[in-house]
mmCIF file of C-alpha atoms in Angstrom:
data_model
loop_
_atom_site.group_PDB
_atom_site.id
_atom_site.type_symbol
_atom_site.label_atom_id
_atom_site.label_comp_id
_atom_site.label_asym_id
_atom_site.label_seq_id
_atom_site.Cartn_x
_atom_site.Cartn_y
_atom_site.Cartn_z
ATOM 1 C CA MET S 1 0.000 0.000 0.000
ATOM 2 C CA LYS S 2 1.567 3.252 -1.159
ATOM 3 C CA LYS S 3 1.611 6.273 1.073
ATOM 4 C CA ASN S 4 0.627 9.581 -0.475
ATOM 5 C CA LYS S 5 3.404 12.008 0.311
ATOM 6 C CA ARG S 6 2.589 15.578 -0.469
ATOM 7 C CA LYS S 7 5.679 17.349 -1.724
ATOM 8 C CA LEU S 8 6.290 21.048 -1.320
ATOM 9 C CA SER S 9 5.850 23.015 -4.515
ATOM 10 C CA THR S 10 8.884 24.814 -5.920
ATOM 11 C CA ALA S 11 7.297 28.167 -5.045
ATOM 12 C CA MET S 12 6.672 27.138 -1.417
ATOM 13 C CA SER S 13 10.224 25.784 -1.125
ATOM 14 C CA PHE S 14 11.463 29.198 -2.224
ATOM 15 C CA ILE S 15 9.152 31.013 0.222
ATOM 16 C CA LEU S 16 10.368 28.910 3.153
ATOM 17 C CA LEU S 17 14.052 29.200 2.214
ATOM 18 C CA PHE S 18 13.806 32.948 1.656
ATOM 19 C CA GLY S 19 11.936 33.200 4.966
ATOM 20 C CA ILE S 20 14.795 31.436 6.767
ATOM 21 C CA VAL S 21 17.158 34.025 5.276
ATOM 22 C CA SER S 22 14.935 36.684 6.863
ATOM 23 C CA LEU S 23 14.957 34.767 10.152
ATOM 24 C CA PHE S 24 18.732 35.025 10.561
ATOM 25 C CA SER S 25 18.725 38.575 9.233
ATOM 26 C CA ASP S 26 16.180 39.612 11.867
ATOM 27 C CA MET S 27 18.181 37.827 14.550
ATOM 28 C CA THR S 28 21.013 40.190 13.661
ATOM 29 C CA HIS S 29 19.372 43.598 13.498
ATOM 30 C CA GLU S 30 16.535 43.011 15.991
ATOM 31 C CA GLY S 31 19.078 41.663 18.467
ATOM 32 C CA ALA S 32 20.973 44.906 17.953
ATOM 33 C CA SER S 33 17.773 46.945 18.383
ATOM 34 C CA SER S 34 17.281 45.563 21.899
ATOM 35 C CA ILE S 35 20.523 47.202 23.158
ATOM 36 C CA ARG S 36 21.225 49.905 20.557
ATOM 37 C CA GLY S 37 19.843 52.868 22.509
ATOM 38 C CA ALA S 38 21.730 51.995 25.687
ATOM 39 C CA TYR S 39 24.937 51.449 23.671
ATOM 40 C CA LEU S 40 24.722 54.879 22.041
ATOM 41 C CA THR S 41 24.245 56.423 25.473
ATOM 42 C CA LEU S 42 27.404 54.706 26.731
ATOM 43 C CA LEU S 43 29.269 56.085 23.701
ATOM 44 C CA GLY S 44 28.284 59.622 24.728
ATOM 45 C CA ALA S 45 25.233 60.364 22.565
ATOM 46 C CA SER S 46 22.487 62.426 24.185
ATOM 47 C CA ALA S 47 18.821 61.411 24.215
ATOM 48 C CA GLY S 48 18.087 64.161 21.696
ATOM 49 C CA THR S 49 20.823 62.911 19.386
ATOM 50 C CA ILE S 50 19.579 59.331 19.607
ATOM 51 C CA GLY S 51 16.018 60.416 18.821
ATOM 52 C CA PHE S 52 17.120 62.608 15.927
ATOM 53 C CA ILE S 53 19.387 59.983 14.349
ATOM 54 C CA SER S 54 16.763 57.251 14.759
ATOM 55 C CA GLY S 55 14.072 59.415 13.175
ATOM 56 C CA LEU S 56 16.348 60.686 10.405
ATOM 57 C CA GLY S 57 17.539 57.163 9.634
ATOM 58 C CA GLU S 58 13.973 55.878 9.344
ATOM 59 C CA CYS S 59 12.882 58.840 7.215
ATOM 60 C CA ILE S 60 15.829 58.555 4.800
ATOM 61 C CA GLY S 61 15.578 54.772 4.695
ATOM 62 C CA TYR S 62 11.892 54.774 3.821
ATOM 63 C CA SER S 63 12.209 57.671 1.350
ATOM 64 C CA LEU S 64 14.953 55.915 -0.602
ATOM 65 C CA ARG S 65 12.780 52.808 -0.984
ATOM 66 C CA TYR S 66 10.765 54.597 -3.662
ATOM 67 C CA VAL S 67 13.964 55.397 -5.570
ATOM 68 C CA PHE S 68 15.283 51.843 -5.374
ATOM 69 C CA GLY S 69 11.843 50.454 -6.215
ATOM 70 C CA LYS S 70 11.947 52.414 -9.472
ATOM 71 C CA ILE S 71 15.504 51.190 -10.104
ATOM 72 C CA ALA S 72 14.456 47.573 -9.496
ATOM 73 C CA ASP S 73 11.575 47.829 -11.978
ATOM 74 C CA TYR S 74 13.758 49.523 -14.584
ATOM 75 C CA THR S 75 16.766 47.177 -14.352
ATOM 76 C CA LYS S 76 14.964 43.966 -13.253
ATOM 77 C CA GLN S 77 18.113 43.255 -11.198
ATOM 78 C CA TYR S 78 16.120 42.056 -8.202
ATOM 79 C CA TRP S 79 18.750 39.693 -6.835
ATOM 80 C CA SER S 80 21.630 42.171 -7.246
ATOM 81 C CA LEU S 81 19.799 44.890 -5.319
ATOM 82 C CA THR S 82 18.680 42.437 -2.645
ATOM 83 C CA ILE S 83 22.219 41.136 -2.077
ATOM 84 C CA LEU S 84 23.772 44.626 -2.058
ATOM 85 C CA GLY S 85 21.178 45.793 0.463
ATOM 86 C CA TYR S 86 21.778 42.789 2.722
ATOM 87 C CA ILE S 87 25.549 43.403 2.660
ATOM 88 C CA LEU S 88 25.193 47.019 3.854
ATOM 89 C CA ASP S 89 22.396 46.164 6.289
ATOM 90 C CA LEU S 90 24.110 43.301 8.075
ATOM 91 C CA ILE S 91 27.776 44.322 8.026
ATOM 92 C CA ALA S 92 26.888 47.632 9.704
ATOM 93 C CA VAL S 93 25.460 45.836 12.769
ATOM 94 C CA PRO S 94 28.487 43.797 13.992
ATOM 95 C CA ALA S 95 30.731 46.719 12.970
ATOM 96 C CA LEU S 96 29.224 48.615 15.923
ATOM 97 C CA SER S 97 31.497 46.489 18.127
ATOM 98 C CA LEU S 98 34.516 48.331 16.662
ATOM 99 C CA VAL S 99 33.526 51.901 17.542
ATOM 100 C CA GLY S 100 34.805 53.674 20.620
ATOM 101 C CA GLY S 101 36.784 56.677 21.809
ATOM 102 C CA THR S 102 35.799 60.323 21.945
ATOM 103 C CA TYR S 103 33.814 60.297 18.712
ATOM 104 C CA GLY S 104 32.590 56.724 18.943
ATOM 105 C CA TRP S 105 28.953 57.798 18.948
ATOM 106 C CA VAL S 106 29.483 59.625 15.631
ATOM 107 C CA TRP S 107 30.808 56.460 13.969
ATOM 108 C CA ALA S 108 27.996 54.436 15.512
ATOM 109 C CA CYS S 109 25.381 56.837 14.133
ATOM 110 C CA LEU S 110 27.042 56.667 10.703
ATOM 111 C CA LEU S 111 26.868 52.862 10.772
ATOM 112 C CA LEU S 112 23.186 53.021 11.709
ATOM 113 C CA MET S 113 22.554 55.306 8.729
ATOM 114 C CA ILE S 114 24.381 52.845 6.450
ATOM 115 C CA GLN S 115 22.235 50.040 7.847
ATOM 116 C CA ARG S 116 19.047 51.953 7.024
ATOM 117 C CA ILE S 117 20.277 52.691 3.493
ATOM 118 C CA GLY S 118 20.990 48.974 3.066
ATOM 119 C CA LYS S 119 17.400 48.174 4.042
ATOM 120 C CA ALA S 120 16.157 50.794 1.584
ATOM 121 C CA ILE S 121 18.110 49.175 -1.261
ATOM 122 C CA LYS S 122 16.954 45.625 -0.574
ATOM 123 C CA LYS S 123 13.348 46.041 0.602
ATOM 124 C CA PRO S 124 11.411 46.782 -2.637
ATOM 125 C CA ALA S 125 13.420 44.188 -4.597
ATOM 126 C CA LYS S 126 13.088 41.587 -1.834
ATOM 127 C CA ASP S 127 9.326 42.061 -1.444
ATOM 128 C CA THR S 128 8.904 41.896 -5.220
ATOM 129 C CA ILE S 129 10.836 38.617 -5.396
ATOM 130 C CA MET S 130 8.580 37.231 -2.660
ATOM 131 C CA SER S 131 5.452 38.403 -4.452
ATOM 132 C CA PHE S 132 6.313 36.341 -7.538
ATOM 133 C CA ALA S 133 6.242 33.087 -5.551
ATOM 134 C CA ALA S 134 3.350 34.276 -3.364
ATOM 135 C CA SER S 135 1.122 34.641 -6.411
ATOM 136 C CA GLN S 136 1.162 30.836 -6.721
ATOM 137 C CA GLU S 137 0.672 29.878 -3.074
ATOM 138 C CA GLY S 138 -1.791 32.445 -1.748
ATOM 139 C CA ILE S 139 -0.575 35.991 -1.237
ATOM 140 C CA GLY S 140 -1.717 36.465 2.358
ATOM 141 C CA LYS S 141 -0.561 33.024 3.441
ATOM 142 C CA SER S 142 2.857 33.454 1.800
ATOM 143 C CA PHE S 143 3.611 36.832 3.353
ATOM 144 C CA GLY S 144 2.233 35.505 6.640
ATOM 145 C CA ILE S 145 4.709 32.604 6.552
ATOM 146 C CA GLN S 146 7.556 34.988 5.790
ATOM 147 C CA GLU S 147 6.550 37.257 8.675
ATOM 148 C CA VAL S 148 6.354 34.284 11.052
ATOM 149 C CA LEU S 149 9.940 33.346 10.181
ATOM 150 C CA ASP S 150 10.964 37.025 10.392
ATOM 151 C CA GLN S 151 9.563 37.339 13.883
ATOM 152 C CA ILE S 152 11.008 34.074 15.096
ATOM 153 C CA GLY S 153 14.352 35.676 14.267
ATOM 154 C CA ALA S 154 13.270 38.918 15.938
ATOM 155 C CA PHE S 155 12.381 36.865 19.030
ATOM 156 C CA LEU S 156 15.622 34.844 19.041
ATOM 157 C CA GLY S 157 17.908 37.853 18.532
ATOM 158 C CA PRO S 158 17.198 39.569 21.876
ATOM 159 C CA ILE S 159 17.094 36.149 23.582
ATOM 160 C CA LEU S 160 20.557 35.359 22.187
ATOM 161 C CA LEU S 161 21.993 38.584 23.596
ATOM 162 C CA TYR S 162 20.193 38.044 26.909
ATOM 163 C CA ILE S 163 21.923 34.650 27.218
ATOM 164 C CA VAL S 164 25.277 36.132 26.172
ATOM 165 C CA MET S 165 24.979 38.775 28.888
ATOM 166 C CA LEU S 166 24.157 36.128 31.482
ATOM 167 C CA PHE S 167 27.492 34.403 30.850
ATOM 168 C CA LYS S 168 29.611 37.427 29.899
ATOM 169 C CA THR S 169 29.932 38.950 33.353
ATOM 170 C CA ASP S 170 33.531 40.202 33.212
ATOM 171 C CA GLY S 171 34.283 43.671 31.853
ATOM 172 C CA THR S 172 32.440 46.972 31.829
ATOM 173 C CA THR S 173 28.900 47.386 30.509
ATOM 174 C CA PHE S 174 30.340 48.966 27.361
ATOM 175 C CA GLU S 175 32.656 45.994 26.786
ATOM 176 C CA ILE S 176 29.797 43.539 27.286
ATOM 177 C CA TYR S 177 27.633 45.411 24.751
ATOM 178 C CA SER S 178 30.532 45.524 22.276
ATOM 179 C CA TYR S 179 30.932 41.769 22.676
ATOM 180 C CA CYS S 180 27.211 41.317 21.980
ATOM 181 C CA PHE S 181 27.462 43.229 18.701
ATOM 182 C CA ALA S 182 30.466 41.102 17.717
ATOM 183 C CA ILE S 183 28.456 37.922 18.448
ATOM 184 C CA LEU S 184 25.825 39.123 15.965
ATOM 185 C CA MET S 185 28.375 38.508 13.203
ATOM 186 C CA ILE S 186 27.405 34.817 13.513
ATOM 187 C CA PRO S 187 23.752 35.139 12.360
ATOM 188 C CA ALA S 188 24.855 37.796 9.851
ATOM 189 C CA THR S 189 27.308 35.348 8.245
ATOM 190 C CA ILE S 190 24.676 32.606 8.155
ATOM 191 C CA THR S 191 22.318 35.063 6.434
ATOM 192 C CA PHE S 192 24.846 35.774 3.668
ATOM 193 C CA GLY S 193 25.496 32.082 3.099
ATOM 194 C CA LEU S 194 21.785 31.208 2.897
ATOM 195 C CA LEU S 195 21.069 34.207 0.665
ATOM 196 C CA LEU S 196 23.710 33.159 -1.879
ATOM 197 C CA TYR S 197 22.457 29.569 -1.752
ATOM 198 C CA THR S 198 18.870 30.737 -2.361
ATOM 199 C CA LYS S 199 19.977 32.815 -5.363
ATOM 200 C CA HIS S 200 21.933 29.823 -6.728
ATOM 201 C CA ARG S 201 18.929 27.514 -6.362
ATOM 202 C CA PHE S 202 16.335 30.021 -7.616
ATOM 203 C CA PRO S 203 18.163 32.366 -10.024
ATOM 204 C CA ASN S 204 14.974 33.555 -11.781
ATOM 205 C CA PRO S 205 12.141 33.861 -9.212
ATOM 206 C CA GLU S 206 10.227 36.126 -11.607
ATOM 207 C CA ASN S 207 9.341 32.958 -13.536
ATOM 208 C CA PHE S 208 7.007 31.903 -10.707
ATOM 209 C CA GLU S 209 4.448 34.457 -11.922
ATOM 210 C CA PRO S 210 3.390 34.628 -15.582
ATOM 211 C CA THR S 211 4.340 37.873 -17.294
ATOM 212 C CA PRO S 212 1.377 39.781 -18.791
ATOM 213 C CA LYS S 213 1.130 39.446 -22.566
ATOM 214 C CA GLU S 214 1.282 43.200 -22.905
ATOM 215 C CA TYR S 215 3.049 45.788 -20.770
ATOM 216 C CA ILE S 216 0.792 47.332 -18.138
ATOM 217 C CA PRO S 217 2.148 50.763 -17.114
ATOM 218 C CA PHE S 218 1.885 51.680 -13.451
ATOM 219 C CA HIS S 219 -0.531 54.418 -12.547
ATOM 220 C CA LEU S 220 -2.274 55.300 -9.323
ATOM 221 C CA LYS S 221 -5.648 53.586 -9.393
ATOM 222 C CA LYS S 222 -8.436 54.563 -6.988
ATOM 223 C CA GLU S 223 -8.117 51.427 -4.878
ATOM 224 C CA PHE S 224 -4.371 51.982 -4.455
ATOM 225 C CA ILE S 225 -4.807 55.646 -3.499
ATOM 226 C CA PHE S 226 -7.480 54.775 -0.900
ATOM 227 C CA TYR S 227 -5.225 52.024 0.381
ATOM 228 C CA ILE S 228 -2.176 54.303 0.704
ATOM 229 C CA ILE S 229 -4.260 56.892 2.606
ATOM 230 C CA GLY S 230 -5.515 54.163 4.935
ATOM 231 C CA ILE S 231 -2.129 52.644 5.731
ATOM 232 C CA SER S 232 -0.638 56.132 6.202
ATOM 233 C CA LEU S 233 -3.261 56.980 8.834
ATOM 234 C CA PHE S 234 -2.636 53.638 10.506
ATOM 235 C CA ALA S 235 1.131 54.240 10.526
ATOM 236 C CA PHE S 236 0.659 57.713 12.000
ATOM 237 C CA GLY S 237 -1.209 56.362 15.011
ATOM 238 C CA PHE S 238 0.681 53.089 15.450
ATOM 239 C CA MET S 239 3.605 54.368 17.519
ATOM 240 C CA ASP S 240 7.134 52.993 17.472
ATOM 241 C CA TYR S 241 8.048 50.471 20.174
ATOM 242 C CA SER S 242 10.885 52.697 21.431
ATOM 243 C CA LEU S 243 8.318 55.094 22.958
ATOM 244 C CA ILE S 244 6.479 52.180 24.565
ATOM 245 C CA ILE S 245 9.580 50.672 26.148
ATOM 246 C CA MET S 246 10.805 54.103 27.289
ATOM 247 C CA HIS S 247 7.506 54.646 29.132
ATOM 248 C CA ILE S 248 7.590 51.185 30.692
ATOM 249 C CA SER S 249 11.211 51.385 31.801
ATOM 250 C CA ASN S 250 10.969 54.943 33.159
ATOM 251 C CA PHE S 251 7.588 54.663 34.835
ATOM 252 C CA TYR S 252 8.024 51.312 36.498
ATOM 253 C CA SER S 253 11.598 51.926 37.576
ATOM 254 C CA ASP S 254 10.374 55.060 39.376
ATOM 255 C CA LEU S 255 7.677 53.050 41.148
ATOM 256 C CA ALA S 256 9.711 49.899 41.766
ATOM 257 C CA SER S 257 10.292 50.736 45.409
ATOM 258 C CA GLY S 258 6.554 50.869 45.985
ATOM 259 C CA PHE S 259 5.483 47.779 44.083
ATOM 260 C CA VAL S 260 7.000 44.390 44.861
ATOM 261 C CA GLU S 261 5.529 42.809 41.724
ATOM 262 C CA THR S 262 7.041 45.559 39.583
ATOM 263 C CA SER S 263 10.598 45.046 40.790
ATOM 264 C CA SER S 264 10.358 41.309 40.212
ATOM 265 C CA LEU S 265 8.621 41.313 36.814
ATOM 266 C CA ILE S 266 9.848 44.460 35.065
ATOM 267 C CA ASN S 267 13.467 45.470 35.543
ATOM 268 C CA THR S 268 16.565 46.233 33.477
ATOM 269 C CA GLY S 269 17.224 42.567 32.808
ATOM 270 C CA THR S 270 13.706 41.558 31.793
ATOM 271 C CA ILE S 271 12.695 44.586 29.689
ATOM 272 C CA PRO S 272 14.396 43.183 26.513
ATOM 273 C CA LEU S 273 12.282 40.052 26.969
ATOM 274 C CA LEU S 274 9.106 42.143 26.590
ATOM 275 C CA TYR S 275 10.237 43.022 23.079
ATOM 276 C CA ALA S 276 10.932 39.364 22.348
ATOM 277 C CA GLY S 277 7.426 38.511 23.561
ATOM 278 C CA ALA S 278 5.901 41.205 21.342
ATOM 279 C CA MET S 279 7.748 39.724 18.347
ATOM 280 C CA LEU S 280 6.363 36.274 19.162
ATOM 281 C CA ILE S 281 2.802 37.651 19.188
ATOM 282 C CA ASP S 282 3.655 39.440 15.929
ATOM 283 C CA ALA S 283 4.546 36.093 14.321
ATOM 284 C CA ILE S 284 1.304 34.364 15.369
ATOM 285 C CA SER S 285 -0.770 37.361 14.278
ATOM 286 C CA ALA S 286 0.937 37.517 10.874
ATOM 287 C CA MET S 287 0.045 33.926 10.075
ATOM 288 C CA PHE S 288 -3.585 34.269 11.202
ATOM 289 C CA PHE S 289 -4.279 37.520 9.341
ATOM 290 C CA GLY S 290 -2.338 36.324 6.305
ATOM 291 C CA PHE S 291 -4.766 33.420 5.918
ATOM 292 C CA LEU S 292 -7.696 35.762 6.657
ATOM 293 C CA TYR S 293 -6.534 38.096 3.860
ATOM 294 C CA ASP S 294 -6.728 35.256 1.319
ATOM 295 C CA LYS S 295 -10.372 34.764 2.319
ATOM 296 C CA LYS S 296 -11.568 38.317 3.008
ATOM 297 C CA GLY S 297 -9.112 40.525 1.133
ATOM 298 C CA ILE S 298 -8.394 44.041 2.408
ATOM 299 C CA LYS S 299 -11.390 43.801 4.759
ATOM 300 C CA ALA S 300 -9.148 41.687 7.002
ATOM 301 C CA LEU S 301 -7.393 44.934 7.919
ATOM 302 C CA LEU S 302 -10.647 46.168 9.447
ATOM 303 C CA TRP S 303 -10.598 43.436 12.092
ATOM 304 C CA SER S 304 -6.882 43.715 12.856
ATOM 305 C CA THR S 305 -7.175 47.496 13.257
ATOM 306 C CA LEU S 306 -10.204 47.248 15.545
ATOM 307 C CA ILE S 307 -8.371 44.751 17.754
ATOM 308 C CA SER S 308 -5.017 46.528 17.978
ATOM 309 C CA ALA S 309 -6.019 50.216 17.973
ATOM 310 C CA PRO S 310 -6.704 50.489 21.770
ATOM 311 C CA PHE S 311 -3.217 49.235 22.749
ATOM 312 C CA SER S 312 -2.146 52.711 23.954
ATOM 313 C CA ILE S 313 -4.949 52.824 26.570
ATOM 314 C CA PHE S 314 -3.580 49.718 28.305
ATOM 315 C CA ILE S 315 0.099 50.716 28.074
ATOM 316 C CA PHE S 316 -0.065 54.447 28.829
ATOM 317 C CA GLY S 317 -3.427 54.903 30.533
ATOM 318 C CA MET S 318 -3.424 52.125 33.130
ATOM 319 C CA HIS S 319 -0.806 51.798 35.873
ATOM 320 C CA SER S 320 -0.910 48.037 36.091
ATOM 321 C CA ILE S 321 1.503 45.390 34.867
ATOM 322 C CA PRO S 322 -1.243 43.021 33.609
ATOM 323 C CA MET S 323 -2.790 45.903 31.618
ATOM 324 C CA VAL S 324 0.613 46.815 30.163
ATOM 325 C CA LEU S 325 1.105 43.205 29.059
ATOM 326 C CA ILE S 326 -2.336 43.255 27.393
ATOM 327 C CA GLY S 327 -1.327 46.468 25.618
ATOM 328 C CA ILE S 328 1.884 44.880 24.329
ATOM 329 C CA LEU S 329 -0.177 41.879 23.182
ATOM 330 C CA LEU S 330 -2.481 44.166 21.167
ATOM 331 C CA TRP S 331 0.515 46.078 19.754
ATOM 332 C CA GLY S 332 2.072 42.787 18.630
ATOM 333 C CA ILE S 333 -1.180 41.755 16.932
ATOM 334 C CA GLY S 334 -1.300 45.017 14.993
ATOM 335 C CA MET S 335 2.360 44.744 14.024
ATOM 336 C CA GLY S 336 1.960 41.210 12.714
ATOM 337 C CA ALA S 337 -1.170 42.038 10.734
ATOM 338 C CA GLN S 338 0.412 45.035 9.036
ATOM 339 C CA GLU S 339 3.572 43.124 8.105
ATOM 340 C CA SER S 340 1.627 40.363 6.339
ATOM 341 C CA ILE S 341 -1.524 42.001 4.975
ATOM 342 C CA LEU S 342 -0.071 45.362 3.923
ATOM 343 C CA LYS S 343 2.539 43.740 1.667
ATOM 344 C CA ALA S 344 0.045 41.220 0.315
ATOM 345 C CA ALA S 345 -2.354 44.000 -0.687
ATOM 346 C CA VAL S 346 0.308 45.703 -2.827
ATOM 347 C CA THR S 347 0.831 42.432 -4.714
ATOM 348 C CA THR S 348 -2.910 42.289 -5.435
ATOM 349 C CA MET S 349 -3.169 45.865 -6.699
ATOM 350 C CA VAL S 350 0.057 46.407 -8.663
ATOM 351 C CA PRO S 351 0.988 44.520 -11.871
ATOM 352 C CA LYS S 352 4.141 42.396 -11.968
ATOM 353 C CA THR S 353 6.052 44.712 -14.311
ATOM 354 C CA SER S 354 5.926 47.681 -11.926
ATOM 355 C CA ARG S 355 5.445 46.025 -8.539
ATOM 356 C CA ALA S 356 8.751 47.199 -7.037
ATOM 357 C CA THR S 357 7.616 50.785 -7.721
ATOM 358 C CA GLY S 358 4.344 50.007 -5.941
ATOM 359 C CA TYR S 359 6.251 48.660 -2.960
ATOM 360 C CA GLY S 360 8.464 51.739 -3.023
ATOM 361 C CA ILE S 361 5.447 54.070 -2.878
ATOM 362 C CA PHE S 362 3.919 51.983 -0.103
ATOM 363 C CA GLU S 363 7.144 51.991 1.961
ATOM 364 C CA LEU S 364 7.715 55.721 1.353
ATOM 365 C CA SER S 365 4.265 56.775 2.532
ATOM 366 C CA PHE S 366 4.161 54.316 5.428
ATOM 367 C CA GLY S 367 7.628 55.345 6.641
ATOM 368 C CA ILE S 368 7.063 59.090 6.465
ATOM 369 C CA PHE S 369 3.772 58.929 8.351
ATOM 370 C CA TRP S 370 5.224 56.472 10.879
ATOM 371 C CA PHE S 371 8.037 58.972 11.515
ATOM 372 C CA LEU S 372 5.706 62.000 11.737
ATOM 373 C CA GLY S 373 3.275 60.154 13.983
ATOM 374 C CA SER S 374 5.970 58.885 16.327
ATOM 375 C CA TRP S 375 7.438 62.396 16.494
ATOM 376 C CA LEU S 376 4.084 64.030 17.350
ATOM 377 C CA LEU S 377 3.073 61.308 19.802
ATOM 378 C CA GLY S 378 6.490 61.592 21.458
ATOM 379 C CA ILE S 379 5.960 65.340 21.948
ATOM 380 C CA LEU S 380 2.458 64.776 23.289
ATOM 381 C CA TYR S 381 3.801 62.156 25.695
ATOM 382 C CA GLU S 382 5.664 64.946 27.523
ATOM 383 C CA HIS S 383 2.640 67.270 27.601
ATOM 384 C CA SER S 384 -0.606 65.277 27.581
ATOM 385 C CA ILE S 385 -0.726 61.482 27.658
ATOM 386 C CA PRO S 386 -4.571 61.425 27.337
ATOM 387 C CA MET S 387 -4.298 63.515 24.153
ATOM 388 C CA MET S 388 -1.566 61.199 22.845
ATOM 389 C CA ILE S 389 -3.788 58.161 23.456
ATOM 390 C CA CYS S 390 -6.789 59.784 21.739
ATOM 391 C CA ILE S 391 -4.828 60.762 18.615
ATOM 392 C CA SER S 392 -3.190 57.329 18.400
ATOM 393 C CA ILE S 393 -6.530 55.496 18.508
ATOM 394 C CA ALA S 394 -8.452 57.993 16.348
ATOM 395 C CA THR S 395 -6.002 57.996 13.438
ATOM 396 C CA GLN S 396 -5.828 54.192 13.372
ATOM 397 C CA LEU S 397 -9.628 53.895 13.337
ATOM 398 C CA LEU S 398 -9.863 56.623 10.696
ATOM 399 C CA ALA S 399 -7.977 54.284 8.353
ATOM 400 C CA ILE S 400 -10.880 51.789 8.306
ATOM 401 C CA PRO S 401 -13.175 53.758 5.919
ATOM 402 C CA PHE S 402 -10.326 53.985 3.404
ATOM 403 C CA TYR S 403 -9.700 50.241 3.623
ATOM 404 C CA LEU S 404 -13.387 49.685 2.850
ATOM 405 C CA LEU S 405 -13.291 52.149 -0.064
ATOM 406 C CA SER S 406 -10.248 50.360 -1.463
ATOM 407 C CA ALA S 407 -11.925 46.972 -1.120
ATOM 408 C CA LYS S 408 -15.110 48.284 -2.754
ATOM 409 C CA SER S 409 -13.141 49.706 -5.685
ATOM 410 C CA LEU S 410 -11.317 46.411 -6.181
ATOM 411 C CA THR S 411 -14.581 44.444 -6.065
ATOM 412 C CA SER S 412 -16.233 46.705 -8.659
ATOM 413 C CA GLN S 413 -13.403 45.966 -11.111
ATOM 414 C CA SER S 414 -13.450 42.189 -10.699
#
């Protein structure tokens, strides 16, 4: 009696292998993210400098994605741009272990800018490569799988450094952090090796998706415009995790002497683990909403937004550890949904021949509004937390009508 063994399709094999590349890549730069701010402080950078460089890096990185999206569509050199971007992105992280001295913070900030430029080069080309294979296997499911693997790496990165710091007890705090950045060369090297192997095994991923018989020029259709407005509003209200962790660390460290449960659950050693936990929730959410997108389309964003939008009430409006953990849970759900569904929607709306440009526009708008929103919400945090919470929730919910308009426009064309 023969057993029926279901083999993975070539497209799914590519999706999984490319996702594992992302896993080790995220181990590298998300591991770095868990200690980056503290490291810059030890190098002599002020809080204002750290905030400015972080915001400027994000703004430049996202803005350049439109440029490199256009380049990717024009040259069709998807693999070349992806590899170049990975080289700049990942080498810059372990290189942080080499900075030091009077102007060490300057060199560190320069490396962080290089890392963001690397991400800008690779992102549109990488997402386009993924979209080719995703078109065969279910767009939402495919990007959901990739995000799951991404976030497993994002979870393991901070955990790796947490373990390293447990055993690396000799030396100053600066030396321990430098050692951690050097350790990140290991997942970075694995990433390069897997990336080159993936390119060797799948040299022409564009063949996964049939090319239209005639060239379809890219132009801004109604559904895409509504969609971009919606995701921009969502990005504006969905604040960066750095503001969340700053509030948690500052607020609960001030109250630690008065709350026994606070000093035991939230402290300097365990705060990085909160980020790891948020990334784990992100991974589960990405898979669930990825599958939901394949069934419901853009309307899936309605449910994810309704669920995640109130996260700021629990984190900033309630002085309770259980409520803060619920808030982080909701934030992780929103993060996972956006990483899977938002990319999948671009694949649905933009033709193959100009998809990298579509991703570039998406990343540009999302990044700029994420930066502006985080900046405004950060200012409001110092003046009126209730106002900050209201604006965060309102702008996320305001995105829902535009999602529905986009979905309606798509339906009317099909």
